[in-house]
Amino acid sequence: MEIKSAEFVISNTDIQKCPVGNMPEYAFIGRSNVGKSSLINMLTARKGLAMTSATPGKTMLINHFIINEDWYLVDLPGYGYARRGVKGQEQIRTIIEDYILEREQMTNLFLLIDSRLEAQKIDLEFMEWLGENGIPFSIVFTKTDKLKGGKIRHNINMYLRKLKEQWEELPPHFITSSETRLGRDEILNYIETINESLKHK
Ligand code: GTP
Ligand code: MG
């Protein structure tokens, strides 16, 4: 799919204030610093569209970007950033959970996982919560440019094996790098296929 236009629309903490209408949207979630905002910039090929930072906790709000005047990408705050404090983390958690549970236009959630790390409890628990609530999601392995070739496949296989202990059927997964643009076509095609299927409903 070609990205003809990508524009920032609105930021807020309140799902009541998210854009109205029934255009489908795709949201990005995961631990702070995993690369959500960078992935949005990579997919849209617009460098400064979503704000990124080397320090975790950059994205604090629900950010809508309209793509091709037809669908939205949504950048969400990350979870699990200890330095926000217990209260701060709870606030962010509430924003994330309300958005995921209540936003009807949210068509698919991309859950980002750092490809360099072993499966983290916080992510596995989050996936469990998604499953319990029937939220459609896919997994995006990020930052693969930081790994040597064989190690990428190895880590991802280990991760998927771990998931099989918990899940009967695995969600779709994408292998990406915002540096090399690995996985860009796959994710955009996936979104396009879903958009098309929604139009023919
Ligand atoms: P929060 O908004 O704080 O939750 O973080 P985020 O998940 O949006 O992460 P962000 O995109 O801001 O990226 C965090 C850091 O990781 C930045 O320094 C990025 O440059 C870096 N980064 C993100 N994706 C990649 C990648 O694919 N490869 C490499 N090498 N670095 C990446
Ligand atoms: Mg961010």
PDB file of C-alpha atoms and ligand atoms in Angstrom:
ATOM      1  CA  MET A   1       0.000   0.000   0.000  1.00  0.00           C
ATOM      2  CA  GLU A   2       1.193   3.445  -0.839  1.00  0.00           C
ATOM      3  CA  ILE A   3       1.135   6.127   1.879  1.00  0.00           C
ATOM      4  CA  LYS A   4      -0.119   9.203   0.064  1.00  0.00           C
ATOM      5  CA  SER A   5      -0.742  11.303   3.134  1.00  0.00           C
ATOM      6  CA  ALA A   6      -0.162  11.074   6.870  1.00  0.00           C
ATOM      7  CA  GLU A   7      -1.178  13.806   9.256  1.00  0.00           C
ATOM      8  CA  PHE A   8      -1.417  14.331  12.969  1.00  0.00           C
ATOM      9  CA  VAL A   9      -5.020  14.862  14.074  1.00  0.00           C
ATOM     10  CA  ILE A  10      -5.353  15.071  17.868  1.00  0.00           C
ATOM     11  CA  SER A  11      -3.825  14.048  21.201  1.00  0.00           C
ATOM     12  CA  ASN A  12      -5.801  13.381  24.330  1.00  0.00           C
ATOM     13  CA  THR A  13      -6.307  11.205  27.380  1.00  0.00           C
ATOM     14  CA  ASP A  14     -10.024  10.868  26.925  1.00  0.00           C
ATOM     15  CA  ILE A  15     -11.503   8.416  24.473  1.00  0.00           C
ATOM     16  CA  GLN A  16     -14.640  10.578  24.235  1.00  0.00           C
ATOM     17  CA  LYS A  17     -12.465  13.160  22.478  1.00  0.00           C
ATOM     18  CA  CYS A  18     -10.953  10.784  19.924  1.00  0.00           C
ATOM     19  CA  PRO A  19     -12.026  11.410  16.306  1.00  0.00           C
ATOM     20  CA  VAL A  20     -15.645  10.548  15.560  1.00  0.00           C
ATOM     21  CA  GLY A  21     -16.737   8.515  12.548  1.00  0.00           C
ATOM     22  CA  ASN A  22     -16.190   4.930  11.566  1.00  0.00           C
ATOM     23  CA  MET A  23     -12.824   4.871   9.839  1.00  0.00           C
ATOM     24  CA  PRO A  24     -10.821   1.879  11.044  1.00  0.00           C
ATOM     25  CA  GLU A  25      -7.832   2.430  13.282  1.00  0.00           C
ATOM     26  CA  TYR A  26      -4.715   0.486  14.202  1.00  0.00           C
ATOM     27  CA  ALA A  27      -3.030   1.141  17.526  1.00  0.00           C
ATOM     28  CA  PHE A  28       0.500   0.471  18.749  1.00  0.00           C
ATOM     29  CA  ILE A  29       1.145  -0.671  22.278  1.00  0.00           C
ATOM     30  CA  GLY A  30       4.013  -2.130  24.284  1.00  0.00           C
ATOM     31  CA  ARG A  31       6.515  -1.286  26.959  1.00  0.00           C
ATOM     32  CA  SER A  32       7.960   2.206  27.096  1.00  0.00           C
ATOM     33  CA  ASN A  33      10.864   2.633  24.695  1.00  0.00           C
ATOM     34  CA  VAL A  34      10.070  -0.505  22.660  1.00  0.00           C
ATOM     35  CA  GLY A  35       9.769   1.607  19.503  1.00  0.00           C
ATOM     36  CA  LYS A  36       6.064   2.361  18.957  1.00  0.00           C
ATOM     37  CA  SER A  37       6.454   5.951  17.805  1.00  0.00           C
ATOM     38  CA  SER A  38       9.479   5.068  15.654  1.00  0.00           C
ATOM     39  CA  LEU A  39       7.464   2.330  13.952  1.00  0.00           C
ATOM     40  CA  ILE A  40       4.704   4.800  13.078  1.00  0.00           C
ATOM     41  CA  ASN A  41       7.294   7.087  11.490  1.00  0.00           C
ATOM     42  CA  MET A  42       8.819   4.162   9.633  1.00  0.00           C
ATOM     43  CA  LEU A  43       5.464   2.910   8.308  1.00  0.00           C
ATOM     44  CA  THR A  44       4.409   6.353   7.140  1.00  0.00           C
ATOM     45  CA  ALA A  45       7.938   7.275   5.981  1.00  0.00           C
ATOM     46  CA  ARG A  46       7.517  10.583   7.853  1.00  0.00           C
ATOM     47  CA  LYS A  47      10.403  11.026  10.239  1.00  0.00           C
ATOM     48  CA  GLY A  48       9.018  13.463  12.760  1.00  0.00           C
ATOM     49  CA  LEU A  49       5.343  12.514  12.612  1.00  0.00           C
ATOM     50  CA  ALA A  50       5.218  10.714  15.975  1.00  0.00           C
ATOM     51  CA  MET A  51       7.518  12.000  18.697  1.00  0.00           C
ATOM     52  CA  THR A  52      10.257   9.595  19.724  1.00  0.00           C
ATOM     53  CA  SER A  53      12.867   9.700  22.451  1.00  0.00           C
ATOM     54  CA  ALA A  54      15.832   7.736  23.761  1.00  0.00           C
ATOM     55  CA  THR A  55      14.352   8.084  27.267  1.00  0.00           C
ATOM     56  CA  PRO A  56      11.288   5.970  28.031  1.00  0.00           C
ATOM     57  CA  GLY A  57       7.943   7.564  28.787  1.00  0.00           C
ATOM     58  CA  LYS A  58       7.893   9.991  25.861  1.00  0.00           C
ATOM     59  CA  THR A  59       4.369   9.334  24.620  1.00  0.00           C
ATOM     60  CA  MET A  60       1.857  10.240  27.336  1.00  0.00           C
ATOM     61  CA  LEU A  61      -1.303  10.605  25.309  1.00  0.00           C
ATOM     62  CA  ILE A  62      -3.474   8.845  22.746  1.00  0.00           C
ATOM     63  CA  ASN A  63      -2.298  10.264  19.395  1.00  0.00           C
ATOM     64  CA  HIS A  64      -4.309   9.908  16.207  1.00  0.00           C
ATOM     65  CA  PHE A  65      -2.731  10.148  12.762  1.00  0.00           C
ATOM     66  CA  ILE A  66      -4.900   9.994   9.682  1.00  0.00           C
ATOM     67  CA  ILE A  67      -3.499   8.034   6.755  1.00  0.00           C
ATOM     68  CA  ASN A  68      -4.619   8.472   3.129  1.00  0.00           C
ATOM     69  CA  GLU A  69      -7.677  10.263   4.544  1.00  0.00           C
ATOM     70  CA  ASP A  70      -9.086   6.799   5.049  1.00  0.00           C
ATOM     71  CA  TRP A  71      -7.840   5.175   8.261  1.00  0.00           C
ATOM     72  CA  TYR A  72      -5.931   5.977  11.445  1.00  0.00           C
ATOM     73  CA  LEU A  73      -2.712   4.945  13.104  1.00  0.00           C
ATOM     74  CA  VAL A  74      -2.776   5.470  16.858  1.00  0.00           C
ATOM     75  CA  ASP A  75       0.295   5.970  19.014  1.00  0.00           C
ATOM     76  CA  LEU A  76      -0.310   5.009  22.631  1.00  0.00           C
ATOM     77  CA  PRO A  77       1.785   5.586  25.762  1.00  0.00           C
ATOM     78  CA  GLY A  78       3.982   2.693  26.812  1.00  0.00           C
ATOM     79  CA  TYR A  79       3.372   0.612  29.918  1.00  0.00           C
ATOM     80  CA  GLY A  80       5.817  -0.558  32.577  1.00  0.00           C
ATOM     81  CA  TYR A  81       7.971   2.527  32.983  1.00  0.00           C
ATOM     82  CA  ALA A  82       8.928   2.291  36.667  1.00  0.00           C
ATOM     83  CA  ARG A  83      10.176   5.867  36.991  1.00  0.00           C
ATOM     84  CA  ARG A  84       6.678   7.186  36.431  1.00  0.00           C
ATOM     85  CA  GLY A  85       5.905   5.936  39.950  1.00  0.00           C
ATOM     86  CA  VAL A  86       2.999   3.734  40.951  1.00  0.00           C
ATOM     87  CA  LYS A  87       0.394   6.456  40.531  1.00  0.00           C
ATOM     88  CA  GLY A  88       1.746   7.632  37.196  1.00  0.00           C
ATOM     89  CA  GLN A  89       1.818   4.081  35.891  1.00  0.00           C
ATOM     90  CA  GLU A  90      -1.746   3.520  37.033  1.00  0.00           C
ATOM     91  CA  GLN A  91      -2.909   6.646  35.201  1.00  0.00           C
ATOM     92  CA  ILE A  92      -1.272   5.512  31.988  1.00  0.00           C
ATOM     93  CA  ARG A  93      -2.663   2.025  32.449  1.00  0.00           C
ATOM     94  CA  THR A  94      -6.176   3.431  32.765  1.00  0.00           C
ATOM     95  CA  ILE A  95      -5.781   5.477  29.574  1.00  0.00           C
ATOM     96  CA  ILE A  96      -4.530   2.424  27.699  1.00  0.00           C
ATOM     97  CA  GLU A  97      -7.152   0.039  29.045  1.00  0.00           C
ATOM     98  CA  ASP A  98     -10.071   2.416  28.461  1.00  0.00           C
ATOM     99  CA  TYR A  99      -8.936   3.038  24.925  1.00  0.00           C
ATOM    100  CA  ILE A 100      -8.509  -0.664  24.128  1.00  0.00           C
ATOM    101  CA  LEU A 101     -11.769  -1.770  25.729  1.00  0.00           C
ATOM    102  CA  GLU A 102     -14.001   1.081  24.606  1.00  0.00           C
ATOM    103  CA  ARG A 103     -12.766   2.309  21.255  1.00  0.00           C
ATOM    104  CA  GLU A 104     -14.981   0.526  18.778  1.00  0.00           C
ATOM    105  CA  GLN A 105     -13.048   1.738  15.722  1.00  0.00           C
ATOM    106  CA  MET A 106      -9.903  -0.006  16.993  1.00  0.00           C
ATOM    107  CA  THR A 107      -9.610  -2.781  14.455  1.00  0.00           C
ATOM    108  CA  ASN A 108      -6.300  -4.355  15.380  1.00  0.00           C
ATOM    109  CA  LEU A 109      -3.760  -3.745  18.074  1.00  0.00           C
ATOM    110  CA  PHE A 110      -0.072  -4.154  17.298  1.00  0.00           C
ATOM    111  CA  LEU A 111       1.759  -5.289  20.400  1.00  0.00           C
ATOM    112  CA  LEU A 112       5.443  -4.441  20.143  1.00  0.00           C
ATOM    113  CA  ILE A 113       8.085  -6.688  21.642  1.00  0.00           C
ATOM    114  CA  ASP A 114      11.831  -5.943  21.730  1.00  0.00           C
ATOM    115  CA  SER A 115      13.378  -8.753  19.679  1.00  0.00           C
ATOM    116  CA  ARG A 116      16.547  -8.674  21.796  1.00  0.00           C
ATOM    117  CA  LEU A 117      14.898  -9.663  25.058  1.00  0.00           C
ATOM    118  CA  GLU A 118      13.553 -12.872  26.508  1.00  0.00           C
ATOM    119  CA  ALA A 119       9.801 -12.982  27.058  1.00  0.00           C
ATOM    120  CA  GLN A 120       8.950 -10.474  29.792  1.00  0.00           C
ATOM    121  CA  LYS A 121       6.278 -11.176  32.372  1.00  0.00           C
ATOM    122  CA  ILE A 122       4.645  -7.778  31.883  1.00  0.00           C
ATOM    123  CA  ASP A 123       4.097  -8.441  28.160  1.00  0.00           C
ATOM    124  CA  LEU A 124       2.852 -11.997  28.681  1.00  0.00           C
ATOM    125  CA  GLU A 125       0.373 -10.768  31.286  1.00  0.00           C
ATOM    126  CA  PHE A 126      -0.740  -7.985  28.980  1.00  0.00           C
ATOM    127  CA  MET A 127      -1.375 -10.518  26.208  1.00  0.00           C
ATOM    128  CA  GLU A 128      -3.366 -12.624  28.608  1.00  0.00           C
ATOM    129  CA  TRP A 129      -5.502  -9.606  29.425  1.00  0.00           C
ATOM    130  CA  LEU A 130      -6.037  -8.972  25.686  1.00  0.00           C
ATOM    131  CA  GLY A 131      -7.095 -12.589  25.246  1.00  0.00           C
ATOM    132  CA  GLU A 132      -9.515 -12.458  28.167  1.00  0.00           C
ATOM    133  CA  ASN A 133     -11.111  -9.378  26.669  1.00  0.00           C
ATOM    134  CA  GLY A 134     -11.241 -10.720  23.127  1.00  0.00           C
ATOM    135  CA  ILE A 135      -9.061  -7.952  21.668  1.00  0.00           C
ATOM    136  CA  PRO A 136      -7.650  -8.753  18.203  1.00  0.00           C
ATOM    137  CA  PHE A 137      -3.901  -8.237  18.206  1.00  0.00           C
ATOM    138  CA  SER A 138      -0.698  -9.074  16.357  1.00  0.00           C
ATOM    139  CA  ILE A 139       2.865  -9.106  17.599  1.00  0.00           C
ATOM    140  CA  VAL A 140       5.579  -6.870  16.167  1.00  0.00           C
ATOM    141  CA  PHE A 141       9.167  -7.746  17.017  1.00  0.00           C
ATOM    142  CA  THR A 142      11.186  -4.507  17.006  1.00  0.00           C
ATOM    143  CA  LYS A 143      14.816  -3.364  16.748  1.00  0.00           C
ATOM    144  CA  THR A 144      16.069  -6.391  14.806  1.00  0.00           C
ATOM    145  CA  ASP A 145      18.849  -4.238  13.310  1.00  0.00           C
ATOM    146  CA  LYS A 146      20.513  -4.536  16.708  1.00  0.00           C
ATOM    147  CA  LEU A 147      20.804  -8.329  16.301  1.00  0.00           C
ATOM    148  CA  LYS A 148      22.976 -10.425  14.019  1.00  0.00           C
ATOM    149  CA  GLY A 149      21.146 -12.445  11.344  1.00  0.00           C
ATOM    150  CA  GLY A 150      20.794 -15.894  12.943  1.00  0.00           C
ATOM    151  CA  LYS A 151      20.054 -14.431  16.342  1.00  0.00           C
ATOM    152  CA  ILE A 152      16.879 -12.749  15.088  1.00  0.00           C
ATOM    153  CA  ARG A 153      15.280 -16.037  14.027  1.00  0.00           C
ATOM    154  CA  HIS A 154      16.548 -17.755  17.164  1.00  0.00           C
ATOM    155  CA  ASN A 155      15.078 -15.160  19.540  1.00  0.00           C
ATOM    156  CA  ILE A 156      11.769 -15.057  17.725  1.00  0.00           C
ATOM    157  CA  ASN A 157      11.444 -18.831  17.669  1.00  0.00           C
ATOM    158  CA  MET A 158      12.158 -18.923  21.403  1.00  0.00           C
ATOM    159  CA  TYR A 159       9.531 -16.270  21.973  1.00  0.00           C
ATOM    160  CA  LEU A 160       6.891 -18.047  19.920  1.00  0.00           C
ATOM    161  CA  ARG A 161       7.670 -21.301  21.699  1.00  0.00           C
ATOM    162  CA  LYS A 162       7.104 -19.565  25.014  1.00  0.00           C
ATOM    163  CA  LEU A 163       3.782 -18.208  23.766  1.00  0.00           C
ATOM    164  CA  LYS A 164       2.654 -21.669  22.765  1.00  0.00           C
ATOM    165  CA  GLU A 165       2.712 -22.608  26.456  1.00  0.00           C
ATOM    166  CA  GLN A 166      -0.029 -20.056  26.967  1.00  0.00           C
ATOM    167  CA  TRP A 167      -1.865 -19.878  23.640  1.00  0.00           C
ATOM    168  CA  GLU A 168      -3.485 -22.590  21.595  1.00  0.00           C
ATOM    169  CA  GLU A 169      -3.266 -20.490  18.459  1.00  0.00           C
ATOM    170  CA  LEU A 170      -0.564 -17.882  17.941  1.00  0.00           C
ATOM    171  CA  PRO A 171      -1.419 -14.354  16.763  1.00  0.00           C
ATOM    172  CA  PRO A 172       0.152 -13.132  13.494  1.00  0.00           C
ATOM    173  CA  HIS A 173       3.656 -11.744  13.964  1.00  0.00           C
ATOM    174  CA  PHE A 174       5.889  -9.286  12.125  1.00  0.00           C
ATOM    175  CA  ILE A 175       9.662  -8.939  12.244  1.00  0.00           C
ATOM    176  CA  THR A 176      10.706  -5.301  11.986  1.00  0.00           C
ATOM    177  CA  SER A 177      13.324  -2.608  12.245  1.00  0.00           C
ATOM    178  CA  SER A 178      12.561   1.089  12.106  1.00  0.00           C
ATOM    179  CA  GLU A 179      16.158   1.636  11.055  1.00  0.00           C
ATOM    180  CA  THR A 180      16.242  -0.697   8.036  1.00  0.00           C
ATOM    181  CA  ARG A 181      12.463  -0.607   7.352  1.00  0.00           C
ATOM    182  CA  LEU A 182      12.294  -4.374   7.636  1.00  0.00           C
ATOM    183  CA  GLY A 183       8.669  -5.503   7.892  1.00  0.00           C
ATOM    184  CA  ARG A 184       7.179  -2.302   6.489  1.00  0.00           C
ATOM    185  CA  ASP A 185       5.497  -3.852   3.448  1.00  0.00           C
ATOM    186  CA  GLU A 186       4.192  -6.778   5.470  1.00  0.00           C
ATOM    187  CA  ILE A 187       2.487  -4.564   8.054  1.00  0.00           C
ATOM    188  CA  LEU A 188       1.071  -2.163   5.462  1.00  0.00           C
ATOM    189  CA  ASN A 189      -0.273  -5.057   3.378  1.00  0.00           C
ATOM    190  CA  TYR A 190      -1.823  -6.584   6.455  1.00  0.00           C
ATOM    191  CA  ILE A 191      -3.583  -3.301   7.246  1.00  0.00           C
ATOM    192  CA  GLU A 192      -4.702  -2.939   3.644  1.00  0.00           C
ATOM    193  CA  THR A 193      -6.207  -6.430   3.619  1.00  0.00           C
ATOM    194  CA  ILE A 194      -8.188  -5.688   6.778  1.00  0.00           C
ATOM    195  CA  ASN A 195      -9.319  -2.295   5.427  1.00  0.00           C
ATOM    196  CA  GLU A 196     -10.535  -3.957   2.210  1.00  0.00           C
ATOM    197  CA  SER A 197     -12.394  -6.689   4.077  1.00  0.00           C
ATOM    198  CA  LEU A 198     -14.155  -4.058   6.193  1.00  0.00           C
ATOM    199  CA  LYS A 199     -15.260  -2.144   3.087  1.00  0.00           C
ATOM    200  CA  HIS A 200     -16.853  -5.233   1.593  1.00  0.00           C
ATOM    201  CA  LYS A 201     -18.837  -6.050   4.704  1.00  0.00           C
TER     202      LYS A 201
HETATM  203  P1  GTP B   1       7.403   5.614  24.672  1.00  0.00           P
HETATM  204  O1  GTP B   1       6.675   6.643  23.877  1.00  0.00           O
HETATM  205  O2  GTP B   1       8.300   6.199  25.700  1.00  0.00           O
HETATM  206  O3  GTP B   1       6.506   4.563  25.231  1.00  0.00           O
HETATM  207  O4  GTP B   1       8.458   4.848  23.687  1.00  0.00           O
HETATM  208  P2  GTP B   1       8.213   4.264  22.223  1.00  0.00           P
HETATM  209  O5  GTP B   1       7.811   2.842  22.333  1.00  0.00           O
HETATM  210  O6  GTP B   1       7.347   5.162  21.412  1.00  0.00           O
HETATM  211  O7  GTP B   1       9.710   4.265  21.642  1.00  0.00           O
HETATM  212  P3  GTP B   1      10.374   5.276  20.595  1.00  0.00           P
HETATM  213  O8  GTP B   1       9.826   5.055  19.237  1.00  0.00           O
HETATM  214  O9  GTP B   1      10.353   6.653  21.144  1.00  0.00           O
HETATM  215  O10 GTP B   1      11.863   4.697  20.559  1.00  0.00           O
HETATM  216  C1  GTP B   1      12.651   4.575  21.732  1.00  0.00           C
HETATM  217  C2  GTP B   1      14.122   4.543  21.349  1.00  0.00           C
HETATM  218  O11 GTP B   1      14.415   3.352  20.595  1.00  0.00           O
HETATM  219  C3  GTP B   1      14.564   5.705  20.464  1.00  0.00           C
HETATM  220  O12 GTP B   1      15.861   6.081  20.845  1.00  0.00           O
HETATM  221  C4  GTP B   1      14.549   5.099  19.064  1.00  0.00           C
HETATM  222  O13 GTP B   1      15.454   5.729  18.189  1.00  0.00           O
HETATM  223  C5  GTP B   1      14.975   3.675  19.342  1.00  0.00           C
HETATM  224  N1  GTP B   1      14.428   2.738  18.332  1.00  0.00           N
HETATM  225  C6  GTP B   1      13.131   2.524  18.038  1.00  0.00           C
HETATM  226  N2  GTP B   1      12.991   1.606  17.071  1.00  0.00           N
HETATM  227  C7  GTP B   1      14.232   1.219  16.734  1.00  0.00           C
HETATM  228  C8  GTP B   1      14.765   0.278  15.780  1.00  0.00           C
HETATM  229  O14 GTP B   1      14.062  -0.408  15.036  1.00  0.00           O
HETATM  230  N3  GTP B   1      16.135   0.136  15.741  1.00  0.00           N
HETATM  231  C9  GTP B   1      16.962   0.849  16.554  1.00  0.00           C
HETATM  232  N4  GTP B   1      18.268   0.625  16.451  1.00  0.00           N
HETATM  233  N5  GTP B   1      16.488   1.740  17.457  1.00  0.00           N
HETATM  234  C10 GTP B   1      15.160   1.928  17.542  1.00  0.00           C
HETATM  235 MG    MG B   2       6.244   6.778  21.936  1.00  0.00          MG
END
